[in-house]
């Protein structure tokens, strides 16, 4: 049986070969960039007034001038005015009112805020002692230069990235095409969410959880249910394999008499990469591929154990990182927390301990164990924020020891 790390590494060897596609900026939220976005001009593109007030020549201030006659108004979105020194009298300096976002008027170099002025009779008098050359001017190209790379390929387009793309005129963007994904629950005991279950039935929940988890990538997966009948399973999975790049199944991969999933997948030509991992929960996870690496033809199948806690763990530990890689995203940075109290887990396998996270005033992130009553106890997960990965080679875990956590938020 494979270790967690070996199983994970194996899944990462078979990323889907996903095409690039062009989408409009308004449709690009959550998608992964396939091209670099560069600055089309300097950032900022001109010496930009950064505060509402007046623009002056610092040399006038330096030579003792404190009162300036207002010679005009420079507003944002208008071509720059020029401060004309010939219009200047001996008693007063000359200035232009200038608004935030305006181009700094030609012939000026320094901005004084209205808050630091007294205004009367067309004159502005500086009421502060400390004025620096160039203050409140956001000088051209101080943030980025034209042609600088602003967003590399492989960036996930969140709100800030979309703003950057908009600012350089990227009305359309090349992003990774989303895979078609089918979520399939299996089991005779499962009824639809809208149905009233008989005493020996339950409502299916796993596929809804998976669908919500995939939505964070912008993926809209389709939902399916198949009964525990080997022939029906084979016919339905054949159809779904035809129409989707990824199948994520739940249930039917354990040792039960109705657990037909692995045999049927193999018969359909999906090559088993592994079945079972030295872990709890989620030991029976099955992973297979078909036409690996072939654009348009490649298929990936994750068959997850049906117990809800197992399904959730396998989704966050294997399936979502797999999709990240396929979409062209770098791995999520590892996160760690410290155990809040000692914990014992004797079997020599990796244990994913549900934990509640609490951040302490001293900066530590503490993980409070919520072991619950096993992989079917998913009500327990309501209180959990993450799984803490307790390594296989250890059975006593001390308070204060740090381990990796996998967030389920
Ligand atoms: P299985 O992996 O098919 O042996 O199922 C293990 C347990 O998980 C059984 O108690 C199933 O009823 C339950 N289960 C399987 N699939 C789902 C599902 N989609 N939603 C909720 N529970 C499920
Ligand atoms: Mg089942």
Tab-separated table of C-alpha atoms and ligand atoms in Angstrom:
chain	number	residue	atom	x	y	z
A	1	UNK	CA	0.000	0.000	0.000
A	2	UNK	CA	1.203	3.519	-0.785
A	3	UNK	CA	2.160	6.192	1.700
A	4	UNK	CA	0.358	9.528	1.583
A	5	UNK	CA	3.361	11.230	-0.005
A	6	UNK	CA	3.846	8.561	-2.661
A	7	UNK	CA	0.159	8.563	-3.541
A	8	UNK	CA	0.110	12.336	-3.737
A	9	UNK	CA	3.250	12.372	-5.915
A	10	UNK	CA	1.677	9.818	-8.258
A	11	UNK	CA	-1.439	11.939	-8.790
A	12	UNK	CA	0.774	14.939	-9.551
A	13	UNK	CA	2.542	12.987	-12.314
A	14	UNK	CA	-0.601	12.973	-14.443
A	15	UNK	CA	-1.865	16.549	-14.707
A	16	UNK	CA	-4.550	17.048	-17.329
A	17	UNK	CA	-3.244	18.654	-20.547
A	18	UNK	CA	-5.713	21.546	-20.556
A	19	UNK	CA	-5.941	23.956	-23.491
A	20	UNK	CA	-5.764	27.724	-23.235
A	21	UNK	CA	-8.789	29.800	-24.120
A	22	UNK	CA	-9.570	33.491	-24.434
A	23	UNK	CA	-12.114	35.003	-22.079
A	24	UNK	CA	-13.246	38.549	-21.501
A	25	UNK	CA	-12.028	40.349	-18.416
A	26	UNK	CA	-15.500	40.280	-16.899
A	27	UNK	CA	-15.583	36.476	-17.174
A	28	UNK	CA	-12.047	35.896	-15.939
A	29	UNK	CA	-12.535	35.940	-12.156
A	30	UNK	CA	-11.018	32.865	-10.485
A	31	UNK	CA	-9.391	31.661	-13.706
A	32	UNK	CA	-5.682	30.886	-14.183
A	33	UNK	CA	-3.627	33.058	-16.537
A	34	UNK	CA	-1.828	31.369	-19.421
A	35	UNK	CA	0.008	34.481	-20.650
A	36	UNK	CA	2.076	37.113	-18.888
A	37	UNK	CA	0.380	40.473	-18.449
A	38	UNK	CA	2.793	43.378	-18.937
A	39	UNK	CA	2.576	47.072	-18.222
A	40	UNK	CA	1.543	48.838	-21.451
A	41	UNK	CA	3.071	52.061	-20.084
A	42	UNK	CA	4.722	53.345	-16.947
A	43	UNK	CA	2.949	52.978	-13.583
A	44	UNK	CA	1.898	55.663	-12.935
A	45	UNK	CA	1.956	56.870	-16.531
A	46	UNK	CA	2.578	60.528	-15.543
A	47	UNK	CA	3.625	62.507	-12.475
A	48	UNK	CA	0.350	62.178	-10.653
A	49	UNK	CA	-1.000	64.580	-8.039
A	50	UNK	CA	-1.653	62.402	-4.981
A	51	UNK	CA	-3.558	64.867	-2.765
A	52	UNK	CA	-6.039	67.677	-3.342
A	53	UNK	CA	-4.320	71.042	-2.775
A	54	UNK	CA	-1.970	73.346	-4.635
A	55	UNK	CA	1.028	72.624	-6.833
A	56	UNK	CA	4.056	74.910	-6.366
A	57	UNK	CA	7.701	75.224	-7.309
A	58	UNK	CA	9.735	73.969	-4.383
A	59	UNK	CA	12.403	76.599	-5.188
A	60	UNK	CA	9.892	79.320	-4.256
A	61	UNK	CA	9.266	77.670	-0.898
A	62	UNK	CA	12.996	77.320	-0.369
A	63	UNK	CA	13.550	81.003	-0.984
A	64	UNK	CA	11.083	81.777	1.827
A	65	UNK	CA	7.808	82.138	-0.052
A	66	UNK	CA	4.759	80.974	1.988
A	67	UNK	CA	1.848	82.732	0.254
A	68	UNK	CA	0.912	81.827	-3.309
A	69	UNK	CA	-1.588	83.399	-5.680
A	70	UNK	CA	-3.835	80.797	-7.288
A	71	UNK	CA	-3.415	81.098	-11.041
A	72	UNK	CA	-5.747	78.318	-12.109
A	73	UNK	CA	-7.135	74.890	-11.410
A	74	UNK	CA	-5.686	71.601	-12.614
A	75	UNK	CA	-8.316	68.858	-12.566
A	76	UNK	CA	-7.954	65.141	-13.117
A	77	UNK	CA	-8.545	64.072	-16.692
A	78	UNK	CA	-7.443	67.363	-18.209
A	79	UNK	CA	-4.278	68.164	-20.120
A	80	UNK	CA	-1.612	69.734	-17.919
A	81	UNK	CA	-1.568	73.459	-17.275
A	82	UNK	CA	1.710	75.338	-17.106
A	83	UNK	CA	2.723	77.569	-14.224
A	84	UNK	CA	3.884	80.772	-15.893
A	85	UNK	CA	6.639	82.357	-13.772
A	86	UNK	CA	6.423	85.634	-15.671
A	87	UNK	CA	3.000	86.235	-14.088
A	88	UNK	CA	4.567	86.166	-10.655
A	89	UNK	CA	4.755	89.287	-8.455
A	90	UNK	CA	7.463	90.004	-5.930
A	91	UNK	CA	5.259	89.641	-2.834
A	92	UNK	CA	3.560	86.357	-3.588
A	93	UNK	CA	4.499	83.146	-5.229
A	94	UNK	CA	2.328	81.521	-7.843
A	95	UNK	CA	0.508	78.184	-7.669
A	96	UNK	CA	-2.153	76.116	-9.349
A	97	UNK	CA	-4.857	74.285	-7.494
A	98	UNK	CA	-4.405	70.627	-8.322
A	99	UNK	CA	-6.712	67.682	-7.730
A	100	UNK	CA	-5.866	64.095	-6.901
A	101	UNK	CA	-5.369	62.093	-10.078
A	102	UNK	CA	-4.438	65.132	-12.171
A	103	UNK	CA	-1.186	65.380	-14.056
A	104	UNK	CA	1.248	67.543	-12.109
A	105	UNK	CA	1.139	70.999	-13.765
A	106	UNK	CA	4.179	71.775	-15.890
A	107	UNK	CA	6.628	73.953	-14.007
A	108	UNK	CA	5.602	72.669	-10.564
A	109	UNK	CA	7.172	69.887	-8.527
A	110	UNK	CA	5.524	69.839	-5.096
A	111	UNK	CA	1.965	69.580	-3.744
A	112	UNK	CA	0.629	71.135	-0.526
A	113	UNK	CA	-2.598	69.633	0.816
A	114	UNK	CA	-5.650	71.834	1.472
A	115	UNK	CA	-5.369	70.682	5.107
A	116	UNK	CA	-1.999	72.458	5.314
A	117	UNK	CA	-3.191	75.727	3.773
A	118	UNK	CA	-5.317	78.700	4.645
A	119	UNK	CA	-7.210	80.086	1.659
A	120	UNK	CA	-8.465	83.657	1.278
A	121	UNK	CA	-8.894	86.176	-1.550
A	122	UNK	CA	-7.377	83.944	-4.187
A	123	UNK	CA	-4.292	83.352	-2.059
A	124	UNK	CA	-3.108	80.114	-0.453
A	125	UNK	CA	-0.826	80.380	2.611
A	126	UNK	CA	1.114	77.409	3.878
A	127	UNK	CA	0.425	76.744	7.582
A	128	UNK	CA	2.962	73.972	8.191
A	129	UNK	CA	6.740	74.093	8.663
A	130	UNK	CA	7.828	70.943	7.010
A	131	UNK	CA	7.511	70.750	3.234
A	132	UNK	CA	9.591	68.327	1.209
A	133	UNK	CA	10.481	68.621	-2.457
A	134	UNK	CA	8.210	66.371	-4.518
A	135	UNK	CA	5.775	65.630	-1.706
A	136	UNK	CA	2.326	64.266	-2.579
A	137	UNK	CA	3.471	63.627	-6.119
A	138	UNK	CA	3.308	60.015	-7.274
A	139	UNK	CA	6.157	60.229	-9.726
A	140	UNK	CA	5.906	58.600	-13.152
A	141	UNK	CA	7.204	54.990	-13.304
A	142	UNK	CA	7.888	54.708	-9.571
A	143	UNK	CA	5.718	51.585	-9.304
A	144	UNK	CA	6.455	49.803	-12.584
A	145	UNK	CA	8.041	50.607	-15.961
A	146	UNK	CA	6.439	50.031	-19.344
A	147	UNK	CA	6.779	46.385	-20.389
A	148	UNK	CA	7.472	45.149	-16.829
A	149	UNK	CA	5.754	41.832	-16.138
A	150	UNK	CA	2.866	42.541	-13.796
A	151	UNK	CA	1.186	39.138	-13.684
A	152	UNK	CA	3.100	36.006	-14.696
A	153	UNK	CA	1.429	33.043	-16.379
A	154	UNK	CA	0.071	30.756	-13.665
A	155	UNK	CA	-1.497	33.582	-11.684
A	156	UNK	CA	-4.969	33.057	-10.344
A	157	UNK	CA	-7.099	36.040	-11.271
A	158	UNK	CA	-8.538	37.387	-8.038
A	159	UNK	CA	-10.008	40.846	-7.549
A	160	UNK	CA	-6.616	42.611	-7.363
A	161	UNK	CA	-5.221	40.828	-10.416
A	162	UNK	CA	-8.327	41.723	-12.429
A	163	UNK	CA	-7.825	45.371	-11.486
A	164	UNK	CA	-4.207	45.212	-12.681
A	165	UNK	CA	-5.275	43.552	-15.944
A	166	UNK	CA	-7.927	46.221	-16.487
A	167	UNK	CA	-5.409	48.996	-15.883
A	168	UNK	CA	-3.208	47.805	-18.753
A	169	UNK	CA	-6.086	47.373	-21.161
A	170	UNK	CA	-6.305	43.563	-21.088
A	171	UNK	CA	-9.941	43.402	-22.215
A	172	UNK	CA	-9.490	39.707	-23.009
A	173	UNK	CA	-7.175	37.230	-21.318
A	174	UNK	CA	-5.688	33.856	-22.139
A	175	UNK	CA	-6.602	31.458	-19.354
A	176	UNK	CA	-6.559	27.699	-18.831
A	177	UNK	CA	-9.705	26.058	-20.166
A	178	UNK	CA	-11.703	24.421	-17.401
A	179	UNK	CA	-12.023	20.655	-17.458
A	180	UNK	CA	-15.435	19.057	-17.728
A	181	UNK	CA	-15.963	17.235	-14.460
A	182	UNK	CA	-18.698	14.778	-13.512
A	183	UNK	CA	-19.388	14.088	-9.834
A	184	UNK	CA	-20.872	10.664	-9.333
A	185	UNK	CA	-22.375	9.241	-6.181
A	186	UNK	CA	-22.930	5.504	-6.043
A	187	UNK	CA	-25.023	3.424	-3.681
A	188	UNK	CA	-28.484	1.877	-3.429
A	189	UNK	CA	-29.052	3.478	-0.036
A	190	UNK	CA	-28.751	7.019	-1.336
A	191	UNK	CA	-31.728	9.175	-2.248
A	192	UNK	CA	-31.991	12.650	-3.709
A	193	UNK	CA	-31.792	15.664	-1.457
A	194	UNK	CA	-35.443	16.449	-2.215
A	195	UNK	CA	-36.662	12.952	-1.334
A	196	UNK	CA	-37.843	11.608	2.010
A	197	UNK	CA	-35.522	8.705	2.872
A	198	UNK	CA	-36.988	5.397	4.027
A	199	UNK	CA	-35.650	4.101	7.373
A	200	UNK	CA	-32.770	2.275	5.642
A	201	UNK	CA	-31.894	5.083	3.251
A	202	UNK	CA	-29.926	8.355	3.541
A	203	UNK	CA	-29.752	11.445	1.406
A	204	UNK	CA	-26.671	11.832	-0.699
A	205	UNK	CA	-24.431	14.722	0.313
A	206	UNK	CA	-20.913	14.061	-1.000
A	207	UNK	CA	-21.412	15.310	-4.518
A	208	UNK	CA	-22.782	18.635	-3.246
A	209	UNK	CA	-19.694	19.076	-1.103
A	210	UNK	CA	-17.446	18.322	-4.086
A	211	UNK	CA	-19.354	20.666	-6.339
A	212	UNK	CA	-18.959	23.531	-3.870
A	213	UNK	CA	-15.239	22.800	-3.458
A	214	UNK	CA	-14.743	22.922	-7.249
A	215	UNK	CA	-16.681	26.153	-7.591
A	216	UNK	CA	-13.696	27.984	-6.077
A	217	UNK	CA	-11.837	27.241	-9.351
A	218	UNK	CA	-14.762	28.493	-11.407
A	219	UNK	CA	-15.599	24.901	-12.342
A	220	UNK	CA	-19.255	23.943	-12.638
A	221	UNK	CA	-19.317	20.185	-12.267
A	222	UNK	CA	-22.334	18.079	-13.186
A	223	UNK	CA	-24.013	15.769	-10.647
A	224	UNK	CA	-24.890	12.131	-11.257
A	225	UNK	CA	-26.029	9.137	-9.283
A	226	UNK	CA	-25.597	5.467	-10.125
A	227	UNK	CA	-27.099	2.469	-8.339
A	228	UNK	CA	-24.996	-0.489	-7.163
A	229	UNK	CA	-25.545	-2.566	-10.291
A	230	UNK	CA	-22.419	-3.612	-12.109
A	231	UNK	CA	-23.884	-3.339	-15.612
A	232	UNK	CA	-25.628	-0.040	-14.975
A	233	UNK	CA	-22.424	1.287	-13.438
A	234	UNK	CA	-20.430	0.231	-16.471
A	235	UNK	CA	-22.863	1.748	-18.973
A	236	UNK	CA	-23.169	5.026	-17.101
A	237	UNK	CA	-19.449	5.410	-16.426
A	238	UNK	CA	-18.659	4.681	-20.074
A	239	UNK	CA	-20.963	7.508	-21.087
A	240	UNK	CA	-19.554	9.905	-18.484
A	241	UNK	CA	-15.961	9.062	-19.452
A	242	UNK	CA	-16.841	9.935	-22.991
A	243	UNK	CA	-18.173	13.359	-22.074
A	244	UNK	CA	-15.837	14.492	-19.282
A	245	UNK	CA	-12.125	14.915	-18.628
A	246	UNK	CA	-12.468	14.117	-14.945
A	247	UNK	CA	-14.731	11.770	-13.021
A	248	UNK	CA	-14.895	12.085	-9.275
A	249	UNK	CA	-16.803	9.196	-7.781
A	250	UNK	CA	-17.850	8.613	-4.219
A	251	UNK	CA	-18.526	5.202	-2.744
A	252	UNK	CA	-18.152	1.658	-3.973
A	253	UNK	CA	-14.347	1.375	-3.686
A	254	UNK	CA	-14.074	-0.585	-0.421
A	255	UNK	CA	-14.279	-4.327	0.176
A	256	UNK	CA	-18.085	-4.612	0.201
A	257	UNK	CA	-19.987	-7.015	-2.026
A	258	UNK	CA	-21.508	-4.070	-3.925
A	259	UNK	CA	-18.215	-2.202	-4.364
A	260	UNK	CA	-17.927	-2.614	-8.137
A	261	UNK	CA	-16.219	0.667	-8.971
A	262	UNK	CA	-12.542	-0.438	-9.304
A	263	UNK	CA	-13.360	-3.493	-11.442
A	264	UNK	CA	-15.692	-1.549	-13.714
A	265	UNK	CA	-13.207	1.296	-14.218
A	266	UNK	CA	-10.469	-1.160	-15.135
A	267	UNK	CA	-12.801	-2.882	-17.595
A	268	UNK	CA	-13.548	0.480	-19.203
A	269	UNK	CA	-9.847	0.969	-19.848
A	270	UNK	CA	-9.014	3.356	-17.032
A	271	UNK	CA	-5.524	2.436	-15.876
A	272	UNK	CA	-5.331	2.037	-12.119
A	273	UNK	CA	-2.428	4.083	-10.693
A	274	UNK	CA	-3.194	3.136	-7.126
A	275	UNK	CA	-5.918	1.776	-4.895
A	276	UNK	CA	-5.598	2.290	-1.139
A	277	UNK	CA	-3.323	4.581	0.831
A	278	UNK	CA	-1.822	4.104	4.296
A	279	UNK	CA	-4.062	6.720	5.822
A	280	UNK	CA	-7.136	7.253	7.930
A	281	UNK	CA	-9.662	8.351	6.933
A	282	UNK	CA	-9.834	7.653	3.218
A	283	UNK	CA	-7.804	4.467	2.935
A	284	UNK	CA	-9.687	3.000	-0.095
A	285	UNK	CA	-9.012	5.955	-2.440
A	286	UNK	CA	-8.654	4.770	-6.054
A	287	UNK	CA	-6.891	6.837	-8.708
A	288	UNK	CA	-6.602	6.061	-12.406
A	289	UNK	CA	-5.851	7.664	-15.751
A	290	UNK	CA	-6.615	7.060	-19.413
A	291	UNK	CA	-4.718	8.442	-22.427
A	292	UNK	CA	-2.552	10.391	-19.997
A	293	UNK	CA	-1.035	13.557	-21.448
A	294	UNK	CA	-3.077	13.479	-24.681
A	295	UNK	CA	-4.946	16.747	-25.150
A	296	UNK	CA	-8.679	16.178	-25.472
A	297	UNK	CA	-8.342	12.445	-24.839
A	298	UNK	CA	-6.798	12.327	-21.377
A	299	UNK	CA	-9.103	11.207	-18.585
A	300	UNK	CA	-8.567	11.206	-14.839
A	301	UNK	CA	-10.657	9.310	-12.334
A	302	UNK	CA	-10.658	9.746	-8.590
A	303	UNK	CA	-12.882	7.190	-6.902
A	304	UNK	CA	-13.293	8.367	-3.334
A	305	UNK	CA	-14.545	6.277	-0.432
A	306	UNK	CA	-18.156	7.201	0.338
A	307	UNK	CA	-17.909	8.003	4.027
A	308	UNK	CA	-18.358	11.760	4.107
A	309	UNK	CA	-15.283	12.535	6.221
A	310	UNK	CA	-13.162	10.313	3.941
A	311	UNK	CA	-14.605	12.005	0.877
A	312	UNK	CA	-13.834	15.464	2.227
A	313	UNK	CA	-10.295	14.526	3.272
A	314	UNK	CA	-9.511	12.937	-0.100
A	315	UNK	CA	-10.954	15.952	-1.909
A	316	UNK	CA	-8.807	18.473	-0.030
A	317	UNK	CA	-5.652	16.366	0.207
A	318	UNK	CA	-5.553	14.927	-3.349
A	319	UNK	CA	-8.254	16.096	-5.745
A	320	UNK	CA	-8.072	19.871	-5.301
A	321	UNK	CA	-4.232	19.985	-5.404
A	322	UNK	CA	-4.425	17.820	-8.541
A	323	UNK	CA	-6.777	20.293	-10.216
A	324	UNK	CA	-4.591	23.228	-9.143
A	325	UNK	CA	-1.614	21.657	-10.891
A	326	UNK	CA	-3.660	20.819	-13.984
A	327	UNK	CA	-4.899	24.392	-14.231
A	328	UNK	CA	-1.328	25.657	-14.067
A	329	UNK	CA	-1.280	26.980	-10.510
A	330	UNK	CA	1.707	26.472	-8.231
A	331	UNK	CA	1.097	24.300	-5.146
A	332	UNK	CA	-0.585	26.039	-2.285
A	333	UNK	CA	1.986	27.182	0.290
A	334	UNK	CA	2.193	24.685	3.162
A	335	UNK	CA	0.487	25.727	6.401
A	336	UNK	CA	1.383	24.458	9.835
A	337	UNK	CA	-0.157	24.592	13.291
A	338	UNK	CA	0.821	23.400	16.763
A	339	UNK	CA	-1.153	20.746	18.616
A	340	UNK	CA	-2.994	22.356	21.519
A	341	UNK	CA	-2.913	19.131	23.566
A	342	UNK	CA	-1.172	15.770	23.317
A	343	UNK	CA	-2.712	13.213	21.009
A	344	UNK	CA	-2.166	9.481	20.518
A	345	UNK	CA	-2.742	7.514	17.335
A	346	UNK	CA	-1.196	4.048	17.402
A	347	UNK	CA	-1.611	2.469	13.903
A	348	UNK	CA	1.456	2.960	11.701
A	349	UNK	CA	-0.435	4.978	9.094
A	350	UNK	CA	-0.954	8.695	8.521
A	351	UNK	CA	-3.818	10.072	10.550
A	352	UNK	CA	-5.698	13.137	9.390
A	353	UNK	CA	-6.993	14.619	12.595
A	354	UNK	CA	-9.900	17.074	12.322
A	355	UNK	CA	-8.886	20.211	14.223
A	356	UNK	CA	-10.339	23.534	15.229
A	357	UNK	CA	-7.820	26.319	14.674
A	358	UNK	CA	-7.302	29.177	17.083
A	359	UNK	CA	-4.793	31.913	16.538
A	360	UNK	CA	-3.098	33.037	19.776
A	361	UNK	CA	-2.057	36.586	20.719
A	362	UNK	CA	1.609	35.519	20.577
A	363	UNK	CA	1.189	34.570	16.920
A	364	UNK	CA	0.997	30.793	17.324
A	365	UNK	CA	-1.690	28.899	15.446
A	366	UNK	CA	-3.067	26.210	17.739
A	367	UNK	CA	-4.877	23.103	16.551
A	368	UNK	CA	-7.478	21.701	18.930
A	369	UNK	CA	-8.163	18.026	18.141
A	370	UNK	CA	-11.747	16.999	17.294
A	371	UNK	CA	-11.229	13.302	16.632
A	372	UNK	CA	-15.002	12.597	16.614
A	373	UNK	CA	-16.337	9.132	16.004
A	374	UNK	CA	-14.698	8.227	12.714
A	375	UNK	CA	-15.055	8.723	9.025
A	376	UNK	CA	-18.858	8.706	8.990
A	377	UNK	CA	-19.088	11.444	11.634
A	378	UNK	CA	-19.319	14.427	9.416
A	379	UNK	CA	-21.438	16.449	11.793
A	380	UNK	CA	-18.160	16.684	13.741
A	381	UNK	CA	-16.559	18.426	10.776
A	382	UNK	CA	-18.855	21.399	11.260
A	383	UNK	CA	-16.599	22.429	14.132
A	384	UNK	CA	-13.366	21.630	12.309
A	385	UNK	CA	-11.390	24.100	10.234
A	386	UNK	CA	-8.760	21.724	8.933
A	387	UNK	CA	-7.246	18.250	8.985
A	388	UNK	CA	-3.891	18.010	10.724
A	389	UNK	CA	-1.605	15.496	8.997
A	390	UNK	CA	-0.044	13.319	11.711
A	391	UNK	CA	2.786	11.314	10.125
A	392	UNK	CA	2.787	7.517	9.918
A	393	UNK	CA	6.043	6.878	11.765
A	394	UNK	CA	4.904	8.352	15.061
A	395	UNK	CA	2.160	7.454	17.527
A	396	UNK	CA	2.583	9.940	20.387
A	397	UNK	CA	2.113	13.573	19.444
A	398	UNK	CA	2.975	16.182	22.053
A	399	UNK	CA	1.325	19.501	22.783
A	400	UNK	CA	3.246	22.217	20.938
A	401	UNK	CA	4.475	19.913	18.124
A	402	UNK	CA	3.836	21.466	14.717
A	403	UNK	CA	2.353	19.567	11.764
A	404	UNK	CA	0.957	20.416	8.379
A	405	UNK	CA	-2.709	21.336	8.169
A	406	UNK	CA	-5.138	21.092	5.253
A	407	UNK	CA	-7.815	23.722	5.463
A	408	UNK	CA	-11.402	22.720	4.740
A	409	UNK	CA	-12.806	26.239	4.893
B	1	LIG	P1	-19.121	3.037	0.431
B	1	LIG	O1	-17.827	3.749	0.221
B	1	LIG	O2	-19.937	2.932	-0.811
B	1	LIG	O3	-18.903	1.727	1.110
B	1	LIG	O4	-19.929	3.933	1.429
B	1	LIG	C1	-19.462	4.159	2.736
B	1	LIG	C2	-20.478	4.922	3.527
B	1	LIG	O5	-20.619	6.224	2.997
B	1	LIG	C3	-21.862	4.301	3.509
B	1	LIG	O6	-22.409	4.447	4.821
B	1	LIG	C4	-22.608	5.148	2.518
B	1	LIG	O7	-23.991	5.206	2.775
B	1	LIG	C5	-21.988	6.497	2.703
B	1	LIG	N1	-22.049	7.272	1.465
B	1	LIG	C6	-21.653	6.850	0.245
B	1	LIG	N2	-21.845	7.799	-0.684
B	1	LIG	C7	-22.409	8.846	-0.041
B	1	LIG	C8	-22.859	10.122	-0.457
B	1	LIG	N3	-22.785	10.530	-1.733
B	1	LIG	N4	-23.352	10.951	0.489
B	1	LIG	C9	-23.420	10.568	1.765
B	1	LIG	N5	-23.021	9.383	2.215
B	1	LIG	C10	-22.520	8.518	1.329
B	2	LIG	MG1	-21.595	2.066	-1.420
